[in-house]
Coordinates of C-alpha atoms and ligand atoms in Angstrom, one line a residue:
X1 CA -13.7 -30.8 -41.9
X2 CA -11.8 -29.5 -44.8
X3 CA -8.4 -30.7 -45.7
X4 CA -6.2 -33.6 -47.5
X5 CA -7.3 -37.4 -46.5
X6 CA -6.6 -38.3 -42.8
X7 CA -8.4 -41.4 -42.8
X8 CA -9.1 -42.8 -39.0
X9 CA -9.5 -46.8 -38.7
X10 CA -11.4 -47.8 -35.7
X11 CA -9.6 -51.5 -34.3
X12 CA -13.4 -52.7 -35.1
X13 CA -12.3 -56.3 -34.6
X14 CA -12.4 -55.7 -30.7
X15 CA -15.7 -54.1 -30.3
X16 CA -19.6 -55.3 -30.2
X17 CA -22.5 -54.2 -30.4
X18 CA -24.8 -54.8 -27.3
X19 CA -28.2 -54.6 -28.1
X20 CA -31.3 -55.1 -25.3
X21 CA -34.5 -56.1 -27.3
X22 CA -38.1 -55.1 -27.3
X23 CA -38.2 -51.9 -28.2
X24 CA -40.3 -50.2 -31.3
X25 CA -38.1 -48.0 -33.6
X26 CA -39.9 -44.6 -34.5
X27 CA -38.8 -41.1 -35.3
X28 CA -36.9 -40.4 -38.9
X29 CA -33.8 -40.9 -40.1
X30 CA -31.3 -39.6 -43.2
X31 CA -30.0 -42.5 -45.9
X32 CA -26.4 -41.6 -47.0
X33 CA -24.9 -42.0 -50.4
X34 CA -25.0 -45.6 -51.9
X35 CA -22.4 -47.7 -50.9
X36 CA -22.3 -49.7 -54.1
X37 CA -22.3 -46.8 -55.9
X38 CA -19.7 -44.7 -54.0
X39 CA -17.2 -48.0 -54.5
X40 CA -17.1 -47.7 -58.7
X41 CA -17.3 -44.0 -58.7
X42 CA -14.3 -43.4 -56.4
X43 CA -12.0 -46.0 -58.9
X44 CA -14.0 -44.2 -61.7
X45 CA -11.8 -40.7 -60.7
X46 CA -8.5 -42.3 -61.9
X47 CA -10.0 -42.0 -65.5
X48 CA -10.8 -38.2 -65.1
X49 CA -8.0 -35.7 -66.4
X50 CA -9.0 -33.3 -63.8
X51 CA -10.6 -32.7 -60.0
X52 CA -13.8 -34.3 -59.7
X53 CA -16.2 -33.1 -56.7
X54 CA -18.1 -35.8 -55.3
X55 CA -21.3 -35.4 -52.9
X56 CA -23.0 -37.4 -50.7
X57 CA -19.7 -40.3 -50.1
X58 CA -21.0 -42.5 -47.4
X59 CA -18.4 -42.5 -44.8
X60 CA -17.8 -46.2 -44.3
X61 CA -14.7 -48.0 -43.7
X62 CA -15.1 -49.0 -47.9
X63 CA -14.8 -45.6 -49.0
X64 CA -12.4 -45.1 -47.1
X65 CA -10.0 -47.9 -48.0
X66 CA -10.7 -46.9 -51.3
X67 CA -9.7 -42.9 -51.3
X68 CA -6.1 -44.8 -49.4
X69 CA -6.1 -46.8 -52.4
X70 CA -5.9 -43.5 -54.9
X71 CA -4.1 -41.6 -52.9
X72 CA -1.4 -44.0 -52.6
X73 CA -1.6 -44.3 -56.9
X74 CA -0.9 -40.4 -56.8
X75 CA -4.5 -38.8 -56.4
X76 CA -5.1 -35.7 -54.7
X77 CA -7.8 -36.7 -52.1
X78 CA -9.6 -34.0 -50.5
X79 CA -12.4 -33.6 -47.9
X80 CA -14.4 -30.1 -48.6
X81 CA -16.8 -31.4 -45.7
X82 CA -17.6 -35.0 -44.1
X83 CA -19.5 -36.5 -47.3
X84 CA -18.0 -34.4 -50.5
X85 CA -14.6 -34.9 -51.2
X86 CA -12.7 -33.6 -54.4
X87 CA -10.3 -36.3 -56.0
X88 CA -7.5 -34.8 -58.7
X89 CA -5.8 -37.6 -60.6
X90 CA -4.1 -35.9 -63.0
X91 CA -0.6 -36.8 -61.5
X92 CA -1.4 -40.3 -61.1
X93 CA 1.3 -42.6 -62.7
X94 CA 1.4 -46.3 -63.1
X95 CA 2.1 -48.6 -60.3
X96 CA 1.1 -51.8 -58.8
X97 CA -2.0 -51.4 -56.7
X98 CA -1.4 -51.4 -52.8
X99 CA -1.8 -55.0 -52.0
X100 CA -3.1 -55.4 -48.2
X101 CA -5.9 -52.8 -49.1
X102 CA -7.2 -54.4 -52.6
X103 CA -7.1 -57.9 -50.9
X104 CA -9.8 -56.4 -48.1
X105 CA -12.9 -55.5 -50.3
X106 CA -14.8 -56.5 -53.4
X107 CA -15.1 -53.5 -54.8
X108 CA -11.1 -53.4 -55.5
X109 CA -11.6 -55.0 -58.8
X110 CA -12.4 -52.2 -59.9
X111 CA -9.2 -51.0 -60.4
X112 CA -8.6 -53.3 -62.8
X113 CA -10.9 -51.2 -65.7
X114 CA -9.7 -47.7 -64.0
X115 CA -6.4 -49.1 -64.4
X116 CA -6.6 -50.3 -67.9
X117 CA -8.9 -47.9 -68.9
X118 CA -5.8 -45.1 -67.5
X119 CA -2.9 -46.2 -67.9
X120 CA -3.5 -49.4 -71.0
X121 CA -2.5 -52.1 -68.0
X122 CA -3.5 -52.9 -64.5
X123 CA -1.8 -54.8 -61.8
X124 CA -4.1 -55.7 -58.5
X125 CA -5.2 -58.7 -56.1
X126 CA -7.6 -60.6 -56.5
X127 CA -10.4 -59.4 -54.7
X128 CA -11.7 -59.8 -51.0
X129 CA -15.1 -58.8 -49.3
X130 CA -18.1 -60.6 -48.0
X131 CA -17.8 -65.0 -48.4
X132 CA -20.6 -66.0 -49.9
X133 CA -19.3 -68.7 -51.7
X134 CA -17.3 -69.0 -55.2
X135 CA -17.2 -65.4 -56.3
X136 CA -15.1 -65.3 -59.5
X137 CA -14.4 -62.6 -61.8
X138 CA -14.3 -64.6 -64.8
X139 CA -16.6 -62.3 -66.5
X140 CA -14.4 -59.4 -65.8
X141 CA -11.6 -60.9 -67.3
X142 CA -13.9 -62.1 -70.5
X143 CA -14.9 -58.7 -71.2
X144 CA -11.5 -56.8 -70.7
X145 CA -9.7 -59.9 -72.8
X146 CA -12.7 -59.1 -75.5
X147 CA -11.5 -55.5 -75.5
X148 CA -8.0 -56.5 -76.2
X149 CA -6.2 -57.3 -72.9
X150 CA -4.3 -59.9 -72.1
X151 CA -5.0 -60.9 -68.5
X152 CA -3.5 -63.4 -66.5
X153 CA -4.2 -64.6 -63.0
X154 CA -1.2 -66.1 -60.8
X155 CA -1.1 -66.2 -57.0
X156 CA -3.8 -64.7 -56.3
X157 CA -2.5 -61.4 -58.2
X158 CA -4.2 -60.1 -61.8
X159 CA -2.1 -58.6 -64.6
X160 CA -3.7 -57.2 -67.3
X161 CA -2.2 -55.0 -70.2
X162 CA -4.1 -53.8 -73.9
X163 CA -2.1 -55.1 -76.3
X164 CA -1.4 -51.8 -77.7
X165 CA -1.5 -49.6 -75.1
X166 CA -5.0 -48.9 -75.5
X167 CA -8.0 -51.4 -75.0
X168 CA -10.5 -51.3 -78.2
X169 CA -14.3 -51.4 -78.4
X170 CA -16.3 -55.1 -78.7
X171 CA -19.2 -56.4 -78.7
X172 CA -19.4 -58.3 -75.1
X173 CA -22.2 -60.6 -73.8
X174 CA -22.4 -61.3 -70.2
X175 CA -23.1 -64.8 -69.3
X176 CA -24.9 -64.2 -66.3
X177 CA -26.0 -61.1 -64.8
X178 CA -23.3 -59.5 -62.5
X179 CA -22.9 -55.5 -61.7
X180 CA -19.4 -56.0 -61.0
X181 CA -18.9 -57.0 -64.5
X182 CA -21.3 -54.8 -65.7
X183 CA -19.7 -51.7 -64.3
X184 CA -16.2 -53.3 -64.4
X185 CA -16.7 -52.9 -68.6
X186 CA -18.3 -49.9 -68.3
X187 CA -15.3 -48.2 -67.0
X188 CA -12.7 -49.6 -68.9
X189 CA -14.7 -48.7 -72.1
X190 CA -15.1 -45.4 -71.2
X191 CA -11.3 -44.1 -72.3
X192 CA -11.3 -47.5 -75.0
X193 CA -10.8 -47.3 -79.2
X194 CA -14.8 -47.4 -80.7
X195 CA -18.0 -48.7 -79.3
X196 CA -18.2 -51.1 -76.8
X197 CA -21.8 -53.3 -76.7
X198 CA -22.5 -55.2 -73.3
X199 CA -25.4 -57.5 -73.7
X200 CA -27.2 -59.2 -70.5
X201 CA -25.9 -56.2 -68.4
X202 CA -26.8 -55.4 -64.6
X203 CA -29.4 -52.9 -64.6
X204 CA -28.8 -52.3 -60.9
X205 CA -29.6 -48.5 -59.9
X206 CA -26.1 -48.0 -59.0
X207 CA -25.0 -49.5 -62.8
X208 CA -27.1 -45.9 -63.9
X209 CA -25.3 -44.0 -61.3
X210 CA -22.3 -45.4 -62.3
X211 CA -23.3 -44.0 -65.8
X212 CA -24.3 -40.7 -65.0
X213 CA -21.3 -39.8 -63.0
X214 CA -18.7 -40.8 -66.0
X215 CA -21.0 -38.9 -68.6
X216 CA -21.4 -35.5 -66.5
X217 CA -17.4 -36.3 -67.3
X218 CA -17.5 -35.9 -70.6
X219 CA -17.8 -39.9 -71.2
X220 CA -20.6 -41.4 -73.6
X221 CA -22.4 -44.0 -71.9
X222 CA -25.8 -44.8 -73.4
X223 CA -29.0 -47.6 -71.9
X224 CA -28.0 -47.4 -68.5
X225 CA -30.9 -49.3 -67.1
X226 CA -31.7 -51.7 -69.9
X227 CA -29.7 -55.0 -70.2
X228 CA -28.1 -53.6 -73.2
X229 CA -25.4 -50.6 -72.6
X230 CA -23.7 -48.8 -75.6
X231 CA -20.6 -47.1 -74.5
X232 CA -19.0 -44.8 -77.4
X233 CA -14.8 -44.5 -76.0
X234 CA -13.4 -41.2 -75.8
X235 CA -9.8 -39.8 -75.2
X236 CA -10.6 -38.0 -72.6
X237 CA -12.2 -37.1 -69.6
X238 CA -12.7 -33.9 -67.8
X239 CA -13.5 -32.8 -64.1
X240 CA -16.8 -32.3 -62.8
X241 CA -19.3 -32.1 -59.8
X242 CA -21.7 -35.3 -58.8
X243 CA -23.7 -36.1 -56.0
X244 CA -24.0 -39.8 -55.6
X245 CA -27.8 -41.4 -55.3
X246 CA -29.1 -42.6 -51.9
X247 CA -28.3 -46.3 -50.9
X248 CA -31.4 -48.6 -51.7
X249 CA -29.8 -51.2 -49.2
X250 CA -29.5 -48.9 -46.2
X251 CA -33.2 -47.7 -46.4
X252 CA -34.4 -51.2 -47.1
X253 CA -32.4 -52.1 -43.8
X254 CA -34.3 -49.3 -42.0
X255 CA -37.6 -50.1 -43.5
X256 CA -37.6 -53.8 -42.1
X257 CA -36.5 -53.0 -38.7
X258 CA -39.2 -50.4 -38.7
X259 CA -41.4 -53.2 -39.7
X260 CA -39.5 -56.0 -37.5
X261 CA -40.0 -53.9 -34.4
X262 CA -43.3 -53.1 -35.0
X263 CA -42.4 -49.3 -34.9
X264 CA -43.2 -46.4 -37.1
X265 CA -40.0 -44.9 -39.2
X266 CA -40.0 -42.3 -41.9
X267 CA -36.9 -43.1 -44.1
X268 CA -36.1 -39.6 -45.7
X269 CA -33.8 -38.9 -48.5
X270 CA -34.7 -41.7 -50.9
X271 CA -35.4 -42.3 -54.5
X272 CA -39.2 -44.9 -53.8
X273 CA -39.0 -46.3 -57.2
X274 CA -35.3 -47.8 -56.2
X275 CA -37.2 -49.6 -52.8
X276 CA -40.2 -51.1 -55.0
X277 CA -39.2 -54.3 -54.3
X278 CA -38.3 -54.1 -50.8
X279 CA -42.4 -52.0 -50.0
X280 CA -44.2 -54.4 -52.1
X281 CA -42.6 -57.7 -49.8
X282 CA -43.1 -55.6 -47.3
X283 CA -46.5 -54.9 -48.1
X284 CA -47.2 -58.6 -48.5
X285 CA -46.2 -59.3 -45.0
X286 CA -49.2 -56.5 -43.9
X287 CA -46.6 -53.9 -43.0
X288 CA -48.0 -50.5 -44.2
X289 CA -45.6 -48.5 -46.4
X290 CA -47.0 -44.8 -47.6
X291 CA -44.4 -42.8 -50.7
X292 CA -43.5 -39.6 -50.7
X293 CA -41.4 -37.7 -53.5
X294 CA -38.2 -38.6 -51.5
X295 CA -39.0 -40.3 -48.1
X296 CA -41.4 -43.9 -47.2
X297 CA -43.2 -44.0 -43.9
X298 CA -43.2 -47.7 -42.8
X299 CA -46.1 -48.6 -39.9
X300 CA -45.4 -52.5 -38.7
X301 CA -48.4 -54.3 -38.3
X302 CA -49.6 -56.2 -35.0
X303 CA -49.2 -59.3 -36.7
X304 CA -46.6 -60.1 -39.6
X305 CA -47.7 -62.6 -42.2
X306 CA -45.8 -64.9 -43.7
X307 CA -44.3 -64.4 -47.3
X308 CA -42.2 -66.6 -49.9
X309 CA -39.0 -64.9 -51.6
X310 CA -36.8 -65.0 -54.3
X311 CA -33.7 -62.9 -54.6
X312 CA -32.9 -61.9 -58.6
X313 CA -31.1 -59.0 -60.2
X314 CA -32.6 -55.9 -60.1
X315 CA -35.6 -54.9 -60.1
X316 CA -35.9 -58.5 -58.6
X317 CA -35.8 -58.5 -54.9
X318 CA -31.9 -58.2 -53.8
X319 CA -29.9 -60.7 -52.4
X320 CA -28.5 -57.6 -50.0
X321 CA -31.4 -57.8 -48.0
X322 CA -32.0 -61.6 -47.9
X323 CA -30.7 -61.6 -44.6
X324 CA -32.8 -58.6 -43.2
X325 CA -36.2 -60.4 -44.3
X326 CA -35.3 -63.5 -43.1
X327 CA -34.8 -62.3 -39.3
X328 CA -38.6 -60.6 -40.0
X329 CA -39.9 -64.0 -41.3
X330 CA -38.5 -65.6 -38.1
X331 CA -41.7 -63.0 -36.6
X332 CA -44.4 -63.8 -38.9
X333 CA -46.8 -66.7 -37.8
X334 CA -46.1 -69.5 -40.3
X335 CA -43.9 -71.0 -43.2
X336 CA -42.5 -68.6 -45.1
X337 CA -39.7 -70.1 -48.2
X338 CA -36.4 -67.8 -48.9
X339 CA -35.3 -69.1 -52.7
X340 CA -31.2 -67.4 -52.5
X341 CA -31.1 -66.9 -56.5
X342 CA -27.6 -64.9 -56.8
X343 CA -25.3 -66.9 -54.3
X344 CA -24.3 -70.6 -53.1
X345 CA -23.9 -69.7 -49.6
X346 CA -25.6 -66.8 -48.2
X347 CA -27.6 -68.3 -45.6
X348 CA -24.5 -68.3 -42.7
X349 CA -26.3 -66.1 -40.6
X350 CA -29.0 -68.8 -39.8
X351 CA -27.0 -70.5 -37.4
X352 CA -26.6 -67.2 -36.0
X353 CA -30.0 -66.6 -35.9
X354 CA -30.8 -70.6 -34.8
X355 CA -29.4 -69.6 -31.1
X356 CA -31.7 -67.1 -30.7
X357 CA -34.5 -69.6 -31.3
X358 CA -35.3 -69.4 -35.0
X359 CA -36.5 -72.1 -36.6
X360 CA -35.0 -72.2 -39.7
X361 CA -34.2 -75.8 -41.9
X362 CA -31.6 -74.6 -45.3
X363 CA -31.2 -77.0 -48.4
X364 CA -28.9 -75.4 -50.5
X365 CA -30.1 -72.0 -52.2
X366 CA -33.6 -72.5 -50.0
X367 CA -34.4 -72.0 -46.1
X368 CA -37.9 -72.6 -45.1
X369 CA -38.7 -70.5 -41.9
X370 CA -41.3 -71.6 -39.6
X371 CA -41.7 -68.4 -37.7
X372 CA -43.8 -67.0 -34.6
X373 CA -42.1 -68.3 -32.3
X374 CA -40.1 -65.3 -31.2
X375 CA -36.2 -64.5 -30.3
X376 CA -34.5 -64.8 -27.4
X377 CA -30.8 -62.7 -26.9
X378 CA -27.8 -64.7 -27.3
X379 CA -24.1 -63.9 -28.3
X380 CA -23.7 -64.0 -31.9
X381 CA -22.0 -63.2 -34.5
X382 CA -22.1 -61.0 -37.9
X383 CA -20.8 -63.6 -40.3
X384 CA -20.9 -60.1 -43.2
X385 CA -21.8 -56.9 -44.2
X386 CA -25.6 -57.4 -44.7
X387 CA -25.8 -60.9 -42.0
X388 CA -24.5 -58.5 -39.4
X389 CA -27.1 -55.7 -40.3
X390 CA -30.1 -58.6 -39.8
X391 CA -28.3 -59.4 -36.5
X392 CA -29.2 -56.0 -35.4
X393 CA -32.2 -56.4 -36.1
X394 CA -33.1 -59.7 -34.6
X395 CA -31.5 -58.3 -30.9
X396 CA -33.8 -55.1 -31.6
X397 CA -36.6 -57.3 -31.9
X398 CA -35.7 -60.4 -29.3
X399 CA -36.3 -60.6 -25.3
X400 CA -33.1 -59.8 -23.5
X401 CA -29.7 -59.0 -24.6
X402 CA -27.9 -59.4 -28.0
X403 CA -23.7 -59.0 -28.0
X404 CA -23.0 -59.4 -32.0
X405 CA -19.3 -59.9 -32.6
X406 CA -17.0 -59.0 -35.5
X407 CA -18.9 -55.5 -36.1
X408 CA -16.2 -54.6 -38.3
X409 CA -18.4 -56.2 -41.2
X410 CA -21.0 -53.9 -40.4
X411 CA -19.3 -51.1 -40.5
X412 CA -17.8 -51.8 -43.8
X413 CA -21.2 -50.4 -45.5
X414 CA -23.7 -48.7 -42.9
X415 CA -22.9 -44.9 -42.0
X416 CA -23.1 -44.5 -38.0
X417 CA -25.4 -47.5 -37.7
X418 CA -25.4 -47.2 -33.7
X419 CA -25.8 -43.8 -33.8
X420 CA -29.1 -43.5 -36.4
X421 CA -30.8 -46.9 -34.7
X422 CA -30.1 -44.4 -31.0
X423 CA -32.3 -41.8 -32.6
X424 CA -34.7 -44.0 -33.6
X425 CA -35.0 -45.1 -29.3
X426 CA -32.9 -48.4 -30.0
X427 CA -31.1 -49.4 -26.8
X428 CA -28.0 -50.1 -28.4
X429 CA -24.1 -49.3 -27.9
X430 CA -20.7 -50.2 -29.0
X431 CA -18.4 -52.2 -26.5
X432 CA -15.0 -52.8 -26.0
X433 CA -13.2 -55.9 -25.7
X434 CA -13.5 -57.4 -22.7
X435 CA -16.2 -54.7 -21.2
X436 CA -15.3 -51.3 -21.8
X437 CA -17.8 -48.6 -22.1
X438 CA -19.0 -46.8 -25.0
X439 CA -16.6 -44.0 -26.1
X440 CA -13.5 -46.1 -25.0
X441 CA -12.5 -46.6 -28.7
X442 CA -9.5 -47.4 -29.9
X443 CA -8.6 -45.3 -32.9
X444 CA -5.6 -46.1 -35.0
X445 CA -4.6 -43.3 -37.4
X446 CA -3.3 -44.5 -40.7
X447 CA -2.5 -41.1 -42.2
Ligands
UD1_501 C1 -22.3 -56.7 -56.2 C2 -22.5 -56.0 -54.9 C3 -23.0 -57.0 -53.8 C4 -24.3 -57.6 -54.3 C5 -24.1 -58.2 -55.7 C6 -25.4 -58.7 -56.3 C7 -20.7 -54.4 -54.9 C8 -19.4 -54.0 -54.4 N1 -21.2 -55.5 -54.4 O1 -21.4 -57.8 -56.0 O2 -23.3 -56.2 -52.6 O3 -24.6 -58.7 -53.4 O4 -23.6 -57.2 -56.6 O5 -26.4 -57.7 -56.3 O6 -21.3 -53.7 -55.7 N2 -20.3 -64.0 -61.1 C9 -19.6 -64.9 -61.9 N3 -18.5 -64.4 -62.6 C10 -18.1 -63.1 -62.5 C11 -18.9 -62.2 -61.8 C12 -20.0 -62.7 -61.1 O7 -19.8 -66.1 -61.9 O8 -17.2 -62.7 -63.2 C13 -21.5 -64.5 -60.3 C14 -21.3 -64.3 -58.8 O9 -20.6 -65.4 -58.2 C15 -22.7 -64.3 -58.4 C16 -23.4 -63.6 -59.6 O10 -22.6 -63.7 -60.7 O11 -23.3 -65.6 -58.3 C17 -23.7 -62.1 -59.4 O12 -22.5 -61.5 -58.9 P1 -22.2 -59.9 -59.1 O13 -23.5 -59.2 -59.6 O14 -21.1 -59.8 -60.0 O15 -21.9 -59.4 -57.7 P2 -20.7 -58.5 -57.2 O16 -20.4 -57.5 -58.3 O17 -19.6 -59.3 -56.7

């Protein structure tokens, strides 16, 4: 619906998902706009003199947080219909980030190169989102200190100001691969003094969506893609019209509950080349997966076979649907390996998945799977975003009934998750705390 930002916070925290098991996904179903994507682009805005039109936003509790975010810096947030939204920052004026909202996601840091790309200094909090482990934003701070910030870190709260009001092109080299850096940069270079160089970048599609959307800006962002990224800074940048790309993570999600079910799913509005990885592991496991121009039809097979995986930066196989494979490899007969190359600790969701029956041994950055033995429902929990997803889809695939707690994580990156698995003949609804029906939600209404 038209109009200025109203943004609606279901009380996730006292709702589950109840899920009964056995039942084959098929039928079609839509990807929205890319979550990782939408989370830069929105902070992008601030460094746009102008009204930028955004399509395909992904309505999601992290876009959401993050048009509060602008709006409370001074942007014009507006919603032409559910998933394009016009942003005007031109009256935005300096102030500290809101606090309780920037503590609650990841993607918050990247108000610190909007910032500092805007207004020459940033202050923010450190960032929340998803536990996997350490996650630190030294690399962040490496490459806006390279570009003539100071930056300081105290109580959990960053402060960052260019020397002279205005950061300056360098020549930065990432020390390990990281799109938050990557993109982090990338923004702050935009508006900056000269050419800024990032060596060893992210290559991540959303790192070229990222690109694209500041260039149709007027920005000059060159190798978007490649692990080298020349960004020429300009003094401005003017408004425009973008349509974000689909979200590789939510089709992949799809495709291996398709698979994991043993059902048969079309998964329109893609981009195939982005879900190479996720088909060809697929593929291995004897799951059929046909391409078309913008869709994948994924057939499961009778029987799964076991694979071995390592997650890497892209095109590698991601770490973002570690999770989802490993509730599949619970299904195929014998030992499949799961090498975690990105995190310390991304293999929480095994206990989860360990009182459903799984047999599943972790050594650090390695869980070996000794699958075929089927699930059984239990109560469990979504321990994050992506854990929560593969949750789903071990109580579509398990005898009996799934409750998954803390569905809040969920719903901080898939668009109407119940209401797409429905379609697709899931048997699965939303709960209230302690048993309320479906439709019983409490809404609380921020704005
Ligand atoms: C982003 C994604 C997340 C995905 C991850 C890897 C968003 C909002 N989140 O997270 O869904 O799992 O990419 O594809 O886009 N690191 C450092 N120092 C830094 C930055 C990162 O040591 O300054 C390390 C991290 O701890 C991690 C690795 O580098 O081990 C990669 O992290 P990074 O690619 O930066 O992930 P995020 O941007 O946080």
């Amino acid at each position: 619906m038209p109009g200025p930002l109203r943004v609606q916070w279901k009380v996730y925290v006292l709702e589950k998902y109840v899920i009964k098991g056995g039942i084959e996904l098929h039928g079609e179903v839509e990807i929205s706009g890319a979550k990782n994507a939408a989370v830069a682009i929105i902070p992008a805005a601030l460094l746009v003199d102008g009204v930028c039109r955004i399509e395909n936003i992904p309505q999601i509790s992290d876009t959401d947080m993050l048009l509060t975010i602008l709006s409370e810096l001074g942007a014009k947030v507006s919603f032409i219909n559910l998933s394009t939204i016009e942003i005007d920052c031109t009256k935005v004026h300096f102030q500290d980030a809101p606090y309780e909202l920037m503590r609650k996601i990841r993607a918050s840091y990247y108000l610190i190169g909007s910032m500092l790309g805007r207004f020459g200094s940033a202050r923010t909090t450190m960032p929340g989102g998803c536990n996997f482990g350490v996650r630190p934003i030294d690399m962040h701070i490496k490459g806006m200190t390279a570009m003539g910030a100071e930056v300081n870190v105290k109580n959990g709260f960053v402060n960052a100001a260019a020397a002279d009001g205005r950061l300056h092109g360098a020549r930065i080299y990432l020390d390990k691969v990281s799109v938050g850096a990557t993109m982090n940069i990338m923004m702050a270079a935009t508006l900056a003094q000269g050419r800024t160089i990032i060596e060893n970048a992210a290559r991540e599609p959303h790192i070229v969506d990222l690109a694209n959307f500041l260039n149709s800006m007027g920005a000059d962002v060159r190798g978007a893609g490649t692990d080298t990224i020349k960004i020429n800074g300009v003094d401005k940048l003017h408004g425009g019209s973008y349509t974000i790309i689909p979200d590789q993570i939510e089709a992949g999600t799809y495709m291996v509950a398709a698979a994991a079910t043993g059902g048969e799913v079309l998964v329109k509005n893609v981009i195939p080349k982005h879900l190479e990885c996720i088909s060809a592991k697929l593929r291995e496991t004897g799951t059929i997966v046909q391409e078309y121009e913008d869709a994948v039809l994924v057939k499961g097979a009778s029987t799964l076979r076991r694979v071995n995986i390592k997650t890497l930066p892209y095109p590698g196989f991601p770490t973002d649907m570690q999770p989802q494979m490993g509730t599949l490899l619970c299904l195929a007969s014998g030992t499949s390996v799961i090498t975690e190359g990105i995190y310390d600790n991304r293999f929480k969701y095994v206990n989860e998945l360990r009182k459903m029956g799984a047999e599943i041994q972790v050594d650090g950055r390695i869980a070996i799977i000794e699958g075929g033995t089927g699930l059984t429902g239990a109560p469990v929990q979504a321990c994050d975003l992506r854990a929560g997803a593969a949750m789903v889809i071990a109580g579509m695939c398990a005898s009996g009934t799934t409750v998954i707690e803390d569905i809040h994580y969920i719903e901080r990156g898939y668009e109407n998750f119940v209401g797409k698995l429905k379609n697709l003949g899931a048997d699965i609804t939303i709960v209230n705390f302690p048993d309320e029906p479906d439709g019983n939600d409490k809404i609380l209404t921020l704005f």
